[in-house]
Amino acid sequence: TYTLAMVVGLVTWGGLVKRYSSKPILEMIILPYALVPLSWTLITSENTFLLPLVWLTDGFLFAGMYVATLNLLYGYVPTDARQPGYYASWSAIINIGMGIGPFLGYLVLDRVRGMEPVYLLGHRFVDIHFVFICAALFIIIPYLFISKVPDAQAVTPLYVFGQIIRGNPFRYAFNHY
């Protein structure tokens, strides 16, 4: 389900990025994407039937973040002989982050392991849930800075959202090729 959602998301978000630019798409996606790790805190043995929905949401939104981030990067990288070095640096930094992230999760889990459950709004939160809450907070950090990123072609996220609501979103994604 994740892979299927990602394929659909790559095509859909790719079309929207091409039409409206990367910045508004990132601004639209980051906050909803932060809800994905939070949704893991709500999964219990009684509602595991929701797992495919979480996977679908994760795949679809991650695809949009991936496409928008890559296109934004490609817009800033110079087209001279230094270009491969920029891409290699970006790839290395991303991969280092992919290694550090799980390690930080382990450190958080190790710190809160054995902690008494916290009850909030009738839901029981245990140690592993705090790892997902921290992940959601880390996802929100780029949202605080995306408004500072210059993008001359960008429209507002509200404009993009309005265009999607007024029409068929697949028309916007696929009709421009």
JSON list of C-alpha atoms in Angstrom, two decimals:
[
{"chain": "A", "resi": 1, "resn": "THR", "atom": "CA", "xyz": [0.00, 0.00, 0.00]},
{"chain": "A", "resi": 2, "resn": "TYR", "atom": "CA", "xyz": [2.86, 2.40, 0.76]},
{"chain": "A", "resi": 3, "resn": "THR", "atom": "CA", "xyz": [4.53, 1.83, -2.61]},
{"chain": "A", "resi": 4, "resn": "LEU", "atom": "CA", "xyz": [1.29, 2.22, -4.51]},
{"chain": "A", "resi": 5, "resn": "ALA", "atom": "CA", "xyz": [0.53, 5.48, -2.70]},
{"chain": "A", "resi": 6, "resn": "MET", "atom": "CA", "xyz": [4.06, 6.70, -3.37]},
{"chain": "A", "resi": 7, "resn": "VAL", "atom": "CA", "xyz": [3.77, 6.01, -7.11]},
{"chain": "A", "resi": 8, "resn": "VAL", "atom": "CA", "xyz": [0.44, 7.86, -7.28]},
{"chain": "A", "resi": 9, "resn": "GLY", "atom": "CA", "xyz": [1.91, 10.63, -5.12]},
{"chain": "A", "resi": 10, "resn": "LEU", "atom": "CA", "xyz": [5.03, 11.05, -7.29]},
{"chain": "A", "resi": 11, "resn": "VAL", "atom": "CA", "xyz": [2.91, 11.57, -10.40]},
{"chain": "A", "resi": 12, "resn": "THR", "atom": "CA", "xyz": [0.30, 13.75, -8.69]},
{"chain": "A", "resi": 13, "resn": "TRP", "atom": "CA", "xyz": [2.66, 15.95, -6.69]},
{"chain": "A", "resi": 14, "resn": "GLY", "atom": "CA", "xyz": [5.14, 16.08, -9.57]},
{"chain": "A", "resi": 15, "resn": "GLY", "atom": "CA", "xyz": [2.47, 17.62, -11.78]},
{"chain": "A", "resi": 16, "resn": "LEU", "atom": "CA", "xyz": [1.48, 20.09, -9.10]},
{"chain": "A", "resi": 17, "resn": "VAL", "atom": "CA", "xyz": [5.13, 21.04, -8.45]},
{"chain": "A", "resi": 18, "resn": "LYS", "atom": "CA", "xyz": [5.65, 21.58, -12.17]},
{"chain": "A", "resi": 19, "resn": "ARG", "atom": "CA", "xyz": [2.55, 23.76, -12.36]},
{"chain": "A", "resi": 20, "resn": "TYR", "atom": "CA", "xyz": [2.82, 25.75, -9.11]},
{"chain": "A", "resi": 21, "resn": "SER", "atom": "CA", "xyz": [6.48, 25.39, -8.01]},
{"chain": "A", "resi": 22, "resn": "SER", "atom": "CA", "xyz": [8.03, 23.51, -5.10]},
{"chain": "A", "resi": 23, "resn": "LYS", "atom": "CA", "xyz": [7.70, 25.92, -2.22]},
{"chain": "A", "resi": 24, "resn": "PRO", "atom": "CA", "xyz": [3.89, 26.06, -1.93]},
{"chain": "A", "resi": 25, "resn": "ILE", "atom": "CA", "xyz": [3.67, 22.29, -2.24]},
{"chain": "A", "resi": 26, "resn": "LEU", "atom": "CA", "xyz": [6.17, 21.84, 0.60]},
{"chain": "A", "resi": 27, "resn": "GLU", "atom": "CA", "xyz": [4.26, 24.38, 2.68]},
{"chain": "A", "resi": 28, "resn": "MET", "atom": "CA", "xyz": [1.08, 22.40, 2.08]},
{"chain": "A", "resi": 29, "resn": "ILE", "atom": "CA", "xyz": [2.58, 18.98, 2.83]},
{"chain": "A", "resi": 30, "resn": "ILE", "atom": "CA", "xyz": [4.92, 19.40, 5.81]},
{"chain": "A", "resi": 31, "resn": "LEU", "atom": "CA", "xyz": [2.30, 19.86, 8.52]},
{"chain": "A", "resi": 32, "resn": "PRO", "atom": "CA", "xyz": [0.01, 17.05, 7.33]},
{"chain": "A", "resi": 33, "resn": "TYR", "atom": "CA", "xyz": [3.07, 14.82, 6.98]},
{"chain": "A", "resi": 34, "resn": "ALA", "atom": "CA", "xyz": [3.92, 15.48, 10.64]},
{"chain": "A", "resi": 35, "resn": "LEU", "atom": "CA", "xyz": [0.60, 13.83, 11.48]},
{"chain": "A", "resi": 36, "resn": "VAL", "atom": "CA", "xyz": [1.86, 10.50, 10.13]},
{"chain": "A", "resi": 37, "resn": "PRO", "atom": "CA", "xyz": [4.15, 9.70, 13.09]},
{"chain": "A", "resi": 38, "resn": "LEU", "atom": "CA", "xyz": [1.49, 11.05, 15.44]},
{"chain": "A", "resi": 39, "resn": "SER", "atom": "CA", "xyz": [-1.00, 8.61, 13.92]},
{"chain": "A", "resi": 40, "resn": "TRP", "atom": "CA", "xyz": [1.27, 5.74, 15.01]},
{"chain": "A", "resi": 41, "resn": "THR", "atom": "CA", "xyz": [0.70, 6.81, 18.61]},
{"chain": "A", "resi": 42, "resn": "LEU", "atom": "CA", "xyz": [-3.02, 6.19, 18.17]},
{"chain": "A", "resi": 43, "resn": "ILE", "atom": "CA", "xyz": [-2.74, 2.67, 16.71]},
{"chain": "A", "resi": 44, "resn": "THR", "atom": "CA", "xyz": [-3.79, -0.02, 19.19]},
{"chain": "A", "resi": 45, "resn": "SER", "atom": "CA", "xyz": [-4.57, -3.71, 18.86]},
{"chain": "A", "resi": 46, "resn": "GLU", "atom": "CA", "xyz": [-8.25, -2.74, 18.52]},
{"chain": "A", "resi": 47, "resn": "ASN", "atom": "CA", "xyz": [-7.76, -0.47, 15.50]},
{"chain": "A", "resi": 48, "resn": "THR", "atom": "CA", "xyz": [-4.98, -2.11, 13.50]},
{"chain": "A", "resi": 49, "resn": "PHE", "atom": "CA", "xyz": [-7.34, -1.98, 10.52]},
{"chain": "A", "resi": 50, "resn": "LEU", "atom": "CA", "xyz": [-6.22, 1.67, 10.23]},
{"chain": "A", "resi": 51, "resn": "LEU", "atom": "CA", "xyz": [-2.64, 0.67, 9.36]},
{"chain": "A", "resi": 52, "resn": "PRO", "atom": "CA", "xyz": [-3.20, 0.64, 5.58]},
{"chain": "A", "resi": 53, "resn": "LEU", "atom": "CA", "xyz": [-4.63, 4.16, 5.82]},
{"chain": "A", "resi": 54, "resn": "VAL", "atom": "CA", "xyz": [-1.52, 5.33, 7.68]},
{"chain": "A", "resi": 55, "resn": "TRP", "atom": "CA", "xyz": [0.71, 3.68, 5.06]},
{"chain": "A", "resi": 56, "resn": "LEU", "atom": "CA", "xyz": [-1.26, 5.20, 2.18]},
{"chain": "A", "resi": 57, "resn": "THR", "atom": "CA", "xyz": [-1.09, 8.66, 3.75]},
{"chain": "A", "resi": 58, "resn": "ASP", "atom": "CA", "xyz": [2.62, 8.29, 4.47]},
{"chain": "A", "resi": 59, "resn": "GLY", "atom": "CA", "xyz": [3.48, 7.16, 0.94]},
{"chain": "A", "resi": 60, "resn": "PHE", "atom": "CA", "xyz": [1.38, 9.82, -0.78]},
{"chain": "A", "resi": 61, "resn": "LEU", "atom": "CA", "xyz": [2.64, 12.74, 1.34]},
{"chain": "A", "resi": 62, "resn": "PHE", "atom": "CA", "xyz": [6.27, 11.58, 1.39]},
{"chain": "A", "resi": 63, "resn": "ALA", "atom": "CA", "xyz": [6.23, 11.42, -2.40]},
{"chain": "A", "resi": 64, "resn": "GLY", "atom": "CA", "xyz": [5.19, 15.06, -2.51]},
{"chain": "A", "resi": 65, "resn": "MET", "atom": "CA", "xyz": [7.91, 16.11, -0.10]},
{"chain": "A", "resi": 66, "resn": "TYR", "atom": "CA", "xyz": [10.48, 14.16, -2.10]},
{"chain": "A", "resi": 67, "resn": "VAL", "atom": "CA", "xyz": [9.48, 15.64, -5.47]},
{"chain": "A", "resi": 68, "resn": "ALA", "atom": "CA", "xyz": [9.17, 19.19, -4.16]},
{"chain": "A", "resi": 69, "resn": "THR", "atom": "CA", "xyz": [12.47, 19.05, -2.27]},
{"chain": "A", "resi": 70, "resn": "LEU", "atom": "CA", "xyz": [14.38, 17.65, -5.25]},
{"chain": "A", "resi": 71, "resn": "ASN", "atom": "CA", "xyz": [12.95, 20.24, -7.62]},
{"chain": "A", "resi": 72, "resn": "LEU", "atom": "CA", "xyz": [13.77, 23.02, -5.19]},
{"chain": "A", "resi": 73, "resn": "LEU", "atom": "CA", "xyz": [17.32, 21.70, -4.90]},
{"chain": "A", "resi": 74, "resn": "TYR", "atom": "CA", "xyz": [17.70, 21.45, -8.67]},
{"chain": "A", "resi": 75, "resn": "GLY", "atom": "CA", "xyz": [16.65, 25.08, -8.96]},
{"chain": "A", "resi": 76, "resn": "TYR", "atom": "CA", "xyz": [19.47, 26.25, -6.67]},
{"chain": "A", "resi": 77, "resn": "VAL", "atom": "CA", "xyz": [22.35, 24.08, -7.84]},
{"chain": "A", "resi": 78, "resn": "PRO", "atom": "CA", "xyz": [24.65, 25.77, -10.35]},
{"chain": "A", "resi": 79, "resn": "THR", "atom": "CA", "xyz": [24.83, 24.16, -13.77]},
{"chain": "A", "resi": 80, "resn": "ASP", "atom": "CA", "xyz": [28.61, 24.35, -14.03]},
{"chain": "A", "resi": 81, "resn": "ALA", "atom": "CA", "xyz": [31.28, 21.74, -13.25]},
{"chain": "A", "resi": 82, "resn": "ARG", "atom": "CA", "xyz": [30.49, 21.94, -9.50]},
{"chain": "A", "resi": 83, "resn": "GLN", "atom": "CA", "xyz": [27.02, 20.44, -10.01]},
{"chain": "A", "resi": 84, "resn": "PRO", "atom": "CA", "xyz": [27.97, 16.79, -9.30]},
{"chain": "A", "resi": 85, "resn": "GLY", "atom": "CA", "xyz": [29.66, 17.87, -6.07]},
{"chain": "A", "resi": 86, "resn": "TYR", "atom": "CA", "xyz": [26.48, 19.60, -4.89]},
{"chain": "A", "resi": 87, "resn": "TYR", "atom": "CA", "xyz": [24.40, 16.51, -5.61]},
{"chain": "A", "resi": 88, "resn": "ALA", "atom": "CA", "xyz": [26.93, 14.23, -3.92]},
{"chain": "A", "resi": 89, "resn": "SER", "atom": "CA", "xyz": [27.00, 16.48, -0.85]},
{"chain": "A", "resi": 90, "resn": "TRP", "atom": "CA", "xyz": [23.21, 16.56, -0.69]},
{"chain": "A", "resi": 91, "resn": "SER", "atom": "CA", "xyz": [23.03, 12.78, -0.98]},
{"chain": "A", "resi": 92, "resn": "ALA", "atom": "CA", "xyz": [25.65, 12.31, 1.73]},
{"chain": "A", "resi": 93, "resn": "ILE", "atom": "CA", "xyz": [23.87, 14.67, 4.12]},
{"chain": "A", "resi": 94, "resn": "ILE", "atom": "CA", "xyz": [20.52, 12.95, 3.52]},
{"chain": "A", "resi": 95, "resn": "ASN", "atom": "CA", "xyz": [22.06, 9.54, 4.15]},
{"chain": "A", "resi": 96, "resn": "ILE", "atom": "CA", "xyz": [23.82, 10.72, 7.30]},
{"chain": "A", "resi": 97, "resn": "GLY", "atom": "CA", "xyz": [20.46, 12.02, 8.52]},
{"chain": "A", "resi": 98, "resn": "MET", "atom": "CA", "xyz": [18.86, 8.68, 7.73]},
{"chain": "A", "resi": 99, "resn": "GLY", "atom": "CA", "xyz": [21.42, 7.07, 10.02]},
{"chain": "A", "resi": 100, "resn": "ILE", "atom": "CA", "xyz": [21.24, 9.65, 12.79]},
{"chain": "A", "resi": 101, "resn": "GLY", "atom": "CA", "xyz": [17.42, 9.68, 12.92]},
{"chain": "A", "resi": 102, "resn": "PRO", "atom": "CA", "xyz": [16.98, 6.09, 14.13]},
{"chain": "A", "resi": 103, "resn": "PHE", "atom": "CA", "xyz": [19.87, 6.56, 16.56]},
{"chain": "A", "resi": 104, "resn": "LEU", "atom": "CA", "xyz": [18.16, 9.62, 18.06]},
{"chain": "A", "resi": 105, "resn": "GLY", "atom": "CA", "xyz": [14.96, 7.59, 18.26]},
{"chain": "A", "resi": 106, "resn": "TYR", "atom": "CA", "xyz": [16.84, 4.93, 20.18]},
{"chain": "A", "resi": 107, "resn": "LEU", "atom": "CA", "xyz": [18.24, 7.56, 22.57]},
{"chain": "A", "resi": 108, "resn": "VAL", "atom": "CA", "xyz": [14.76, 8.96, 23.23]},
{"chain": "A", "resi": 109, "resn": "LEU", "atom": "CA", "xyz": [13.35, 5.47, 23.75]},
{"chain": "A", "resi": 110, "resn": "ASP", "atom": "CA", "xyz": [16.21, 4.50, 26.05]},
{"chain": "A", "resi": 111, "resn": "ARG", "atom": "CA", "xyz": [15.63, 7.66, 28.09]},
{"chain": "A", "resi": 112, "resn": "VAL", "atom": "CA", "xyz": [11.88, 7.09, 28.56]},
{"chain": "A", "resi": 113, "resn": "ARG", "atom": "CA", "xyz": [11.90, 3.27, 28.74]},
{"chain": "A", "resi": 114, "resn": "GLY", "atom": "CA", "xyz": [10.03, 2.01, 31.77]},
{"chain": "A", "resi": 115, "resn": "MET", "atom": "CA", "xyz": [8.27, 5.30, 32.29]},
{"chain": "A", "resi": 116, "resn": "GLU", "atom": "CA", "xyz": [4.74, 5.19, 33.66]},
{"chain": "A", "resi": 117, "resn": "PRO", "atom": "CA", "xyz": [2.07, 5.55, 30.95]},
{"chain": "A", "resi": 118, "resn": "VAL", "atom": "CA", "xyz": [0.66, 9.02, 30.38]},
{"chain": "A", "resi": 119, "resn": "TYR", "atom": "CA", "xyz": [-3.08, 9.30, 29.83]},
{"chain": "A", "resi": 120, "resn": "LEU", "atom": "CA", "xyz": [-4.31, 12.11, 27.63]},
{"chain": "A", "resi": 121, "resn": "LEU", "atom": "CA", "xyz": [-7.85, 12.42, 26.26]},
{"chain": "A", "resi": 122, "resn": "GLY", "atom": "CA", "xyz": [-8.54, 8.82, 27.22]},
{"chain": "A", "resi": 123, "resn": "HIS", "atom": "CA", "xyz": [-5.55, 7.46, 25.30]},
{"chain": "A", "resi": 124, "resn": "ARG", "atom": "CA", "xyz": [-2.65, 5.67, 26.93]},
{"chain": "A", "resi": 125, "resn": "PHE", "atom": "CA", "xyz": [0.79, 6.85, 25.80]},
{"chain": "A", "resi": 126, "resn": "VAL", "atom": "CA", "xyz": [3.77, 4.61, 26.55]},
{"chain": "A", "resi": 127, "resn": "ASP", "atom": "CA", "xyz": [7.50, 4.99, 25.97]},
{"chain": "A", "resi": 128, "resn": "ILE", "atom": "CA", "xyz": [7.56, 4.20, 22.21]},
{"chain": "A", "resi": 129, "resn": "HIS", "atom": "CA", "xyz": [4.88, 6.82, 21.57]},
{"chain": "A", "resi": 130, "resn": "PHE", "atom": "CA", "xyz": [7.28, 9.56, 22.63]},
{"chain": "A", "resi": 131, "resn": "VAL", "atom": "CA", "xyz": [9.66, 8.54, 19.84]},
{"chain": "A", "resi": 132, "resn": "PHE", "atom": "CA", "xyz": [6.86, 9.14, 17.32]},
{"chain": "A", "resi": 133, "resn": "ILE", "atom": "CA", "xyz": [5.98, 12.47, 18.96]},
{"chain": "A", "resi": 134, "resn": "CYS", "atom": "CA", "xyz": [9.63, 13.56, 18.68]},
{"chain": "A", "resi": 135, "resn": "ALA", "atom": "CA", "xyz": [9.67, 12.47, 15.02]},
{"chain": "A", "resi": 136, "resn": "ALA", "atom": "CA", "xyz": [6.62, 14.63, 14.34]},
{"chain": "A", "resi": 137, "resn": "LEU", "atom": "CA", "xyz": [8.29, 17.61, 16.01]},
{"chain": "A", "resi": 138, "resn": "PHE", "atom": "CA", "xyz": [11.42, 17.14, 13.88]},
{"chain": "A", "resi": 139, "resn": "ILE", "atom": "CA", "xyz": [9.27, 17.06, 10.73]},
{"chain": "A", "resi": 140, "resn": "ILE", "atom": "CA", "xyz": [7.73, 20.40, 11.70]},
{"chain": "A", "resi": 141, "resn": "ILE", "atom": "CA", "xyz": [11.12, 22.17, 11.97]},
{"chain": "A", "resi": 142, "resn": "PRO", "atom": "CA", "xyz": [11.51, 22.73, 8.19]},
{"chain": "A", "resi": 143, "resn": "TYR", "atom": "CA", "xyz": [8.06, 24.33, 8.12]},
{"chain": "A", "resi": 144, "resn": "LEU", "atom": "CA", "xyz": [9.38, 27.11, 10.34]},
{"chain": "A", "resi": 145, "resn": "PHE", "atom": "CA", "xyz": [12.02, 27.98, 7.73]},
{"chain": "A", "resi": 146, "resn": "ILE", "atom": "CA", "xyz": [10.37, 27.25, 4.36]},
{"chain": "A", "resi": 147, "resn": "SER", "atom": "CA", "xyz": [8.88, 30.75, 4.17]},
{"chain": "A", "resi": 148, "resn": "LYS", "atom": "CA", "xyz": [12.45, 32.15, 4.07]},
{"chain": "A", "resi": 149, "resn": "VAL", "atom": "CA", "xyz": [13.37, 30.11, 1.00]},
{"chain": "A", "resi": 150, "resn": "PRO", "atom": "CA", "xyz": [13.26, 32.29, -2.11]},
{"chain": "A", "resi": 151, "resn": "ASP", "atom": "CA", "xyz": [11.21, 30.92, -4.98]},
{"chain": "A", "resi": 152, "resn": "ALA", "atom": "CA", "xyz": [10.33, 33.51, -7.61]},
{"chain": "A", "resi": 153, "resn": "GLN", "atom": "CA", "xyz": [7.84, 31.22, -9.38]},
{"chain": "A", "resi": 154, "resn": "ALA", "atom": "CA", "xyz": [5.98, 30.25, -6.22]},
{"chain": "A", "resi": 155, "resn": "VAL", "atom": "CA", "xyz": [2.35, 31.08, -5.56]},
{"chain": "A", "resi": 156, "resn": "THR", "atom": "CA", "xyz": [0.79, 30.85, -2.12]},
{"chain": "A", "resi": 157, "resn": "PRO", "atom": "CA", "xyz": [-0.23, 27.46, -0.73]},
{"chain": "A", "resi": 158, "resn": "LEU", "atom": "CA", "xyz": [-3.73, 28.85, -0.27]},
{"chain": "A", "resi": 159, "resn": "TYR", "atom": "CA", "xyz": [-3.90, 29.60, -4.00]},
{"chain": "A", "resi": 160, "resn": "VAL", "atom": "CA", "xyz": [-2.79, 26.06, -4.89]},
{"chain": "A", "resi": 161, "resn": "PHE", "atom": "CA", "xyz": [-5.25, 24.58, -2.43]},
{"chain": "A", "resi": 162, "resn": "GLY", "atom": "CA", "xyz": [-8.02, 26.73, -3.90]},
{"chain": "A", "resi": 163, "resn": "GLN", "atom": "CA", "xyz": [-7.18, 25.57, -7.41]},
{"chain": "A", "resi": 164, "resn": "ILE", "atom": "CA", "xyz": [-7.25, 21.95, -6.32]},
{"chain": "A", "resi": 165, "resn": "ILE", "atom": "CA", "xyz": [-10.58, 22.36, -4.50]},
{"chain": "A", "resi": 166, "resn": "ARG", "atom": "CA", "xyz": [-12.20, 24.19, -7.43]},
{"chain": "A", "resi": 167, "resn": "GLY", "atom": "CA", "xyz": [-11.27, 21.57, -9.99]},
{"chain": "A", "resi": 168, "resn": "ASN", "atom": "CA", "xyz": [-10.24, 18.03, -10.47]},
{"chain": "A", "resi": 169, "resn": "PRO", "atom": "CA", "xyz": [-6.83, 17.64, -8.79]},
{"chain": "A", "resi": 170, "resn": "PHE", "atom": "CA", "xyz": [-5.83, 14.94, -11.25]},
{"chain": "A", "resi": 171, "resn": "ARG", "atom": "CA", "xyz": [-6.47, 17.37, -14.12]},
{"chain": "A", "resi": 172, "resn": "TYR", "atom": "CA", "xyz": [-3.94, 19.76, -12.59]},
{"chain": "A", "resi": 173, "resn": "ALA", "atom": "CA", "xyz": [-1.47, 16.97, -12.05]},
{"chain": "A", "resi": 174, "resn": "PHE", "atom": "CA", "xyz": [-1.74, 15.22, -15.41]},
{"chain": "A", "resi": 175, "resn": "ASN", "atom": "CA", "xyz": [-3.03, 17.73, -17.97]},
{"chain": "A", "resi": 176, "resn": "HIS", "atom": "CA", "xyz": [0.13, 19.75, -18.36]},
{"chain": "A", "resi": 177, "resn": "TYR", "atom": "CA", "xyz": [2.33, 17.08, -19.97]}
]
